[in-house]
XYZ file of C-alpha atoms in Angstrom:
408
model
C -0.045 -0.068 0.016
C 1.265 3.370 -0.902
C 2.102 6.290 1.478
C -0.637 8.207 0.526
C -3.056 5.577 1.026
C -1.899 4.550 4.423
C -1.900 8.594 5.285
C -5.563 8.743 4.501
C -6.394 5.431 6.362
C -4.818 7.134 9.234
C -6.364 10.120 9.051
C -9.900 8.667 8.592
C -8.910 6.157 11.739
C -8.297 9.325 13.928
C -11.234 10.954 12.661
C -13.569 8.093 13.896
C -11.380 7.602 17.123
C -13.653 7.747 20.379
C -10.554 8.605 22.281
C -9.210 11.267 20.307
C -10.334 13.926 22.592
C -8.209 12.674 25.022
C -5.103 13.729 23.762
C -5.615 17.634 24.406
C -5.587 16.743 28.090
C -1.907 16.048 27.733
C 1.060 18.199 27.401
C 1.906 17.384 23.845
C 3.189 19.244 20.636
C 0.989 18.897 17.821
C 3.888 17.525 15.670
C 5.043 15.180 18.528
C 5.079 11.390 17.872
C 5.595 10.151 21.472
C 5.933 6.584 21.605
C 7.715 5.803 24.836
C 4.740 6.057 27.066
C 6.052 2.549 28.035
C 9.074 4.084 29.817
C 7.461 7.691 30.884
C 4.292 8.697 29.955
C 3.137 12.082 28.883
C 2.277 15.098 31.254
C -1.345 15.318 31.909
C -2.145 19.106 31.848
C -4.005 19.073 35.019
C -1.034 17.948 37.161
C 1.015 21.324 36.929
C -1.848 23.348 38.579
C -2.786 20.864 41.281
C 1.161 20.502 42.461
C 1.143 24.506 42.537
C -1.688 24.311 44.787
C -0.153 21.715 46.784
C 2.796 23.390 47.260
C 2.011 26.981 47.455
C -1.327 26.379 49.690
C -1.567 23.005 51.437
C 2.194 22.730 51.985
C 2.934 26.668 52.141
C -0.138 28.086 53.914
C -1.732 25.077 55.782
C 1.396 23.103 56.508
C 0.944 20.637 58.949
C -2.840 20.806 59.178
C -2.945 19.504 55.625
C -2.427 15.772 56.815
C -5.836 16.108 57.786
C -7.554 19.169 56.386
C -6.312 18.244 52.872
C -6.413 14.334 53.053
C -2.794 13.860 52.971
C -3.000 11.149 55.428
C -5.508 8.951 53.695
C -4.143 9.766 50.050
C -2.436 6.356 49.518
C -5.427 4.210 50.193
C -7.599 7.094 48.004
C -5.044 6.971 45.179
C -4.979 3.029 45.337
C -8.714 2.766 44.981
C -8.336 4.923 41.698
C -5.602 2.687 40.462
C -7.639 -0.437 41.635
C -10.251 0.380 39.405
C -7.906 0.433 36.450
C -6.880 -3.087 37.226
C -9.897 -4.707 38.039
C -9.740 -4.571 41.897
C -12.691 -3.250 44.376
C -12.011 -0.590 46.820
C -9.912 -1.407 49.776
C -7.345 -3.608 48.065
C -4.856 -1.171 46.598
C -1.913 1.036 48.430
C -0.305 3.574 46.412
C 3.376 4.313 47.675
C 7.046 3.058 47.741
C 8.709 1.765 44.700
C 7.757 -1.250 42.490
C 10.873 -3.011 43.961
C 9.729 -2.190 47.476
C 6.521 -3.750 46.786
C 7.987 -6.501 44.822
C 9.864 -7.679 48.201
C 6.798 -6.894 50.505
C 4.559 -9.377 48.245
C 7.000 -11.929 47.868
C 8.162 -12.296 51.246
C 4.354 -12.271 52.336
C 3.534 -15.073 49.950
C 6.268 -17.136 51.358
C 5.018 -16.586 54.517
C 1.633 -17.925 53.832
C 2.799 -21.226 52.786
C 0.996 -24.377 54.119
C 3.920 -26.073 54.540
C 7.754 -25.802 55.163
C 8.320 -28.236 52.022
C 7.106 -25.158 49.554
C 10.509 -23.729 49.366
C 10.658 -22.762 45.987
C 10.011 -19.341 43.995
C 9.458 -19.529 40.439
C 10.478 -16.453 38.772
C 9.457 -15.527 35.199
C 12.824 -16.205 32.811
C 12.112 -13.071 30.990
C 11.450 -10.779 34.074
C 12.515 -7.350 34.409
C 15.581 -7.533 35.924
C 15.081 -5.705 39.386
C 12.208 -8.486 40.015
C 14.594 -10.942 39.326
C 17.254 -9.581 41.846
C 14.729 -9.179 44.639
C 13.211 -12.504 44.184
C 16.535 -13.749 44.950
C 17.416 -11.735 48.020
C 13.689 -12.962 49.480
C 15.012 -16.639 48.663
C 18.185 -16.134 50.655
C 16.350 -14.429 53.575
C 13.704 -16.974 53.553
C 15.132 -20.122 52.903
C 14.034 -20.631 49.688
C 15.456 -21.574 46.582
C 14.675 -19.623 42.865
C 13.531 -21.645 39.794
C 13.679 -19.763 36.580
C 11.034 -20.656 34.235
C 9.671 -19.417 31.025
C 6.425 -17.509 31.852
C 4.708 -19.439 29.140
C 5.491 -22.681 30.983
C 4.601 -21.128 34.519
C 1.417 -22.763 34.937
C 2.823 -26.349 34.418
C 5.809 -26.070 36.448
C 4.060 -24.976 39.746
C 3.903 -27.763 41.849
C 3.763 -29.362 45.596
C 7.139 -27.278 46.407
C 6.158 -24.052 44.765
C 5.740 -21.153 47.350
C 5.204 -18.230 45.079
C 5.212 -17.506 41.543
C 6.479 -14.075 40.462
C 5.265 -12.992 36.813
C 5.464 -9.955 34.395
C 2.082 -9.880 32.988
C 3.751 -8.053 29.803
C 7.268 -8.620 28.984
C 8.878 -5.586 29.232
C 11.399 -6.299 26.108
C 9.146 -7.936 23.435
C 5.638 -6.880 24.644
C 4.240 -10.300 25.319
C 1.129 -10.625 27.067
C 0.944 -13.444 29.150
C -2.198 -15.424 30.357
C -2.949 -14.049 34.034
C -6.158 -16.048 34.632
C -4.612 -19.091 33.376
C -1.518 -18.926 35.364
C -3.354 -17.825 38.296
C -5.481 -20.878 38.232
C -2.700 -23.140 37.948
C -0.481 -21.812 40.566
C -3.430 -21.526 43.010
C -4.434 -25.602 42.074
C -0.914 -26.271 42.926
C -1.364 -24.681 46.582
C 1.072 -21.446 45.662
C 0.572 -17.899 45.497
C 0.980 -15.531 42.721
C 2.663 -12.058 42.443
C 1.872 -10.199 39.260
C 4.179 -7.609 37.926
C 1.617 -4.864 36.003
C 4.232 -2.416 35.162
C 3.502 -2.594 31.058
C -0.250 -3.580 31.599
C -1.707 -1.370 34.203
C -3.428 1.255 32.374
C -2.550 -0.290 28.765
C -5.251 -3.066 28.911
C -7.893 -4.591 31.064
C -6.563 -6.352 34.128
C -9.128 -8.400 36.240
C -7.259 -8.783 39.463
C -10.305 -9.706 41.508
C -12.011 -11.657 39.088
C -9.059 -13.997 38.319
C -8.144 -14.572 41.809
C -4.823 -13.188 42.035
C -3.012 -13.017 45.168
C -0.548 -10.298 44.766
C 0.119 -7.315 42.286
C 2.574 -4.686 41.952
C 2.988 -1.963 39.457
C 4.412 1.188 38.497
C 2.601 4.326 37.568
C 4.967 6.692 35.566
C 4.050 4.581 32.318
C 0.804 4.288 31.090
C -1.065 5.971 34.256
C 1.187 8.926 33.514
C 2.214 9.864 37.034
C 5.453 10.979 36.680
C 8.912 10.302 37.061
C 9.641 8.398 40.038
C 5.792 8.265 40.908
C 4.709 6.146 43.804
C 4.002 2.572 42.830
C 1.251 0.418 43.940
C 0.547 -3.133 45.865
C -2.356 -5.094 45.512
C -3.396 -7.498 48.340
C -6.403 -9.698 47.458
C -9.175 -8.764 50.244
C -9.374 -12.693 51.477
C -5.579 -12.526 52.456
C -5.124 -9.106 54.043
C -5.735 -10.632 57.601
C -3.022 -12.903 57.146
C -0.665 -10.493 55.128
C 2.565 -10.174 56.845
C 4.677 -7.248 55.517
C 8.326 -7.911 55.867
C 8.604 -3.893 56.245
C 6.140 -3.254 59.427
C 6.407 0.626 59.386
C 4.572 2.903 61.519
C 2.323 4.021 58.840
C 1.058 0.603 58.745
C 0.492 0.357 62.406
C -3.285 0.041 63.552
C -2.520 3.183 65.697
C 0.525 5.037 64.238
C 0.189 7.897 66.776
C 0.335 5.525 69.861
C 4.024 5.242 69.319
C 3.783 1.791 70.489
C 7.088 -0.325 70.566
C 4.940 -3.481 69.712
C 3.909 -3.791 66.341
C 0.125 -4.286 65.765
C -0.776 -4.096 61.842
C -3.745 -2.099 60.548
C -6.730 -3.859 58.718
C -7.187 -3.683 55.152
C -4.743 -2.013 52.247
C -2.926 0.182 54.900
C -1.311 -2.875 55.795
C 0.821 -2.483 52.791
C 2.307 1.088 53.923
C 5.468 1.711 55.441
C 6.463 5.042 56.066
C 5.625 8.601 55.475
C 3.776 8.763 52.202
C 5.531 10.729 49.497
C 2.946 13.538 49.332
C 4.305 15.804 46.155
C 4.683 12.760 43.903
C 1.545 11.163 45.373
C -0.593 13.824 44.787
C 0.842 14.535 41.280
C -0.142 10.966 40.328
C -3.820 11.979 42.298
C -3.953 14.583 39.430
C -2.606 12.603 36.445
C -5.429 9.947 37.215
C -8.149 12.332 36.375
C -7.698 11.692 32.493
C -8.938 8.375 33.364
C -12.386 9.645 34.740
C -15.019 7.988 32.295
C -12.751 6.208 30.178
C -13.730 2.535 29.460
C -10.610 0.224 29.572
C -12.095 -2.000 26.789
C -12.040 0.804 24.218
C -8.424 1.472 25.539
C -7.875 -2.121 24.343
C -9.494 -2.038 21.412
C -7.453 1.275 20.124
C -4.215 -0.327 21.525
C -4.600 -3.249 19.405
C -5.606 -1.113 16.127
C -2.622 1.120 16.573
C -0.503 -1.458 16.913
C -1.854 -3.714 14.063
C -1.798 -0.321 11.590
C 1.802 0.565 12.920
C 2.994 -2.972 11.755
C 1.475 -2.876 8.682
C 2.954 0.518 7.815
C 6.535 -1.029 8.843
C 5.834 -3.684 6.440
C 4.814 -1.345 3.606
C 7.639 1.147 4.177
C 10.524 -0.383 5.478
C 12.992 -2.485 3.436
C 12.256 -6.295 3.736
C 15.020 -7.738 6.093
C 15.662 -4.937 8.096
C 13.716 -5.026 11.002
C 11.665 -8.234 12.585
C 8.693 -7.683 14.893
C 9.484 -9.892 18.061
C 6.001 -8.712 19.589
C 3.431 -11.382 18.655
C 0.878 -11.322 16.075
C -1.947 -12.739 18.035
C -4.011 -10.250 19.762
C -4.455 -12.207 23.055
C -0.720 -12.336 23.287
C 0.214 -8.865 22.581
C 0.663 -5.867 25.324
C 0.549 -2.064 24.313
C 4.037 -1.617 22.471
C 5.662 -3.106 19.473
C 9.328 -4.320 19.555
C 11.332 -4.595 16.417
C 14.696 -6.256 16.429
C 16.872 -4.165 14.042
C 20.300 -5.573 12.744
C 23.192 -3.376 11.971
C 23.625 -1.657 8.660
C 24.337 1.181 7.125
C 22.358 3.258 9.675
C 24.489 1.751 12.225
C 23.022 -0.477 15.168
C 19.513 -0.141 16.807
C 20.987 2.165 19.021
C 21.988 4.637 16.272
C 18.882 3.886 14.598
C 17.042 5.056 17.682
C 18.739 8.028 18.472
C 18.327 9.134 14.712
C 14.807 8.837 15.001
C 14.540 10.919 18.251
C 16.419 13.515 16.611
C 13.826 13.459 13.660
C 10.819 13.908 16.277
C 9.673 10.071 16.448
C 10.758 9.218 20.302
C 10.748 5.211 21.093
C 13.551 3.454 22.810
C 16.270 1.338 22.217
C 16.844 -2.107 24.643
C 20.312 -3.612 23.851
C 21.645 -5.219 21.889
C 19.078 -4.842 19.091
C 15.505 -3.662 20.049
C 13.353 -0.607 19.108
C 10.575 -0.357 21.362
C 7.681 1.599 20.482
C 4.753 2.245 23.265
C 1.402 3.089 21.894
C -0.561 5.040 24.518
C -4.293 4.992 23.606
C -5.222 8.340 25.390
C -2.721 10.590 23.408
C -1.332 8.299 20.294
C -2.603 8.839 17.030
C -2.782 6.481 13.886
C -0.996 9.412 12.231
C 1.819 9.104 14.696
C 2.034 5.402 14.076
C 2.199 6.058 10.208
C 4.738 8.671 10.410
C 6.837 6.708 12.687
C 7.014 3.730 10.482
C 7.809 6.126 7.603
C 10.510 7.991 9.229
C 12.069 4.500 10.411
C 12.241 3.733 6.755
C 13.713 6.932 6.064
C 16.318 6.136 8.820
C 17.249 2.603 7.673
C 17.463 3.976 3.973
C 19.919 6.973 4.998
C 17.187 9.222 3.587
C 14.875 11.915 4.053
C 11.534 11.576 1.743
C 9.882 15.198 0.454
């Protein structure tokens, strides 16, 4: 198909896009092709004003009174419930705070402590996991006398057995964009008598997640990608309601105490999601995230998913039409049921250099994706602000870079 035909198709798809108006809620230049929302989401326009008020009025004038009068103290649960709606969790099961790494640690140790027998001494880890998850898992294994067994996420369901205490799985592979079967893996691990900890960093806000409906035990995720919370935004922790009374956090901070201001030297855990807190909440970044989540008000996750799949399908068609054969290869699954919200292309070295050089030139020409060593170009498609015209332009500029030309 010709460039003119694909550009015309992109315009028609954008005109029919039910989410198109959402782009105006983000601080993006009209000519910006930003395809790195799977690393850092774009800035929602409402965040700057909200932070100005938090700093100038709540902190600047109300000062200490804001813990009560401005609702700072309960912000982790309030923001957690807003995230919960986006990951299929009823209120009272998600708390916002700390980093993803810290929350992985809490969840994995807590899952091990829930085991029904000491013979469950095995932690299954997704072979393609994000490195931090693996680091944390190995540390928890050393601390708890468990052993790590690394398995492919696709094999996790059948690998769980009588020795398994917990399975730590990435819902979407950060490198390839492969979506793993959360319901099936959760059911199989549970049938084996073990617990699941799901890493939702690359799925929260990109596609519907049904934590309650699927019986997931624990889940963690960051909020600075598809949820647009900003660099270093607080992460979140999900603890299934049925487990909350037995959730034994390895980080029993004063904020998770049943009566924090009693300053009791003996720890007594609070009820509910509050038990997932540790120390004083990161108020500035937490309230920036709270404001960022306003863009999700009234948004149907099914519509987000439908547009995400349409965008990635269209981008792959454009790449096939524009890019010289053999120069790139998609490592993202074609099947919709196995695809997250990004497209990853393996890029062989050529006249334009290696994949890192290609991405640097794409960024210089106004198409922002990212590069993962040694040879992966990643393009994240964020349905709230990515246009079909962006997908077409990205594929066209990629072809130009690989050919060493600039088309007129």
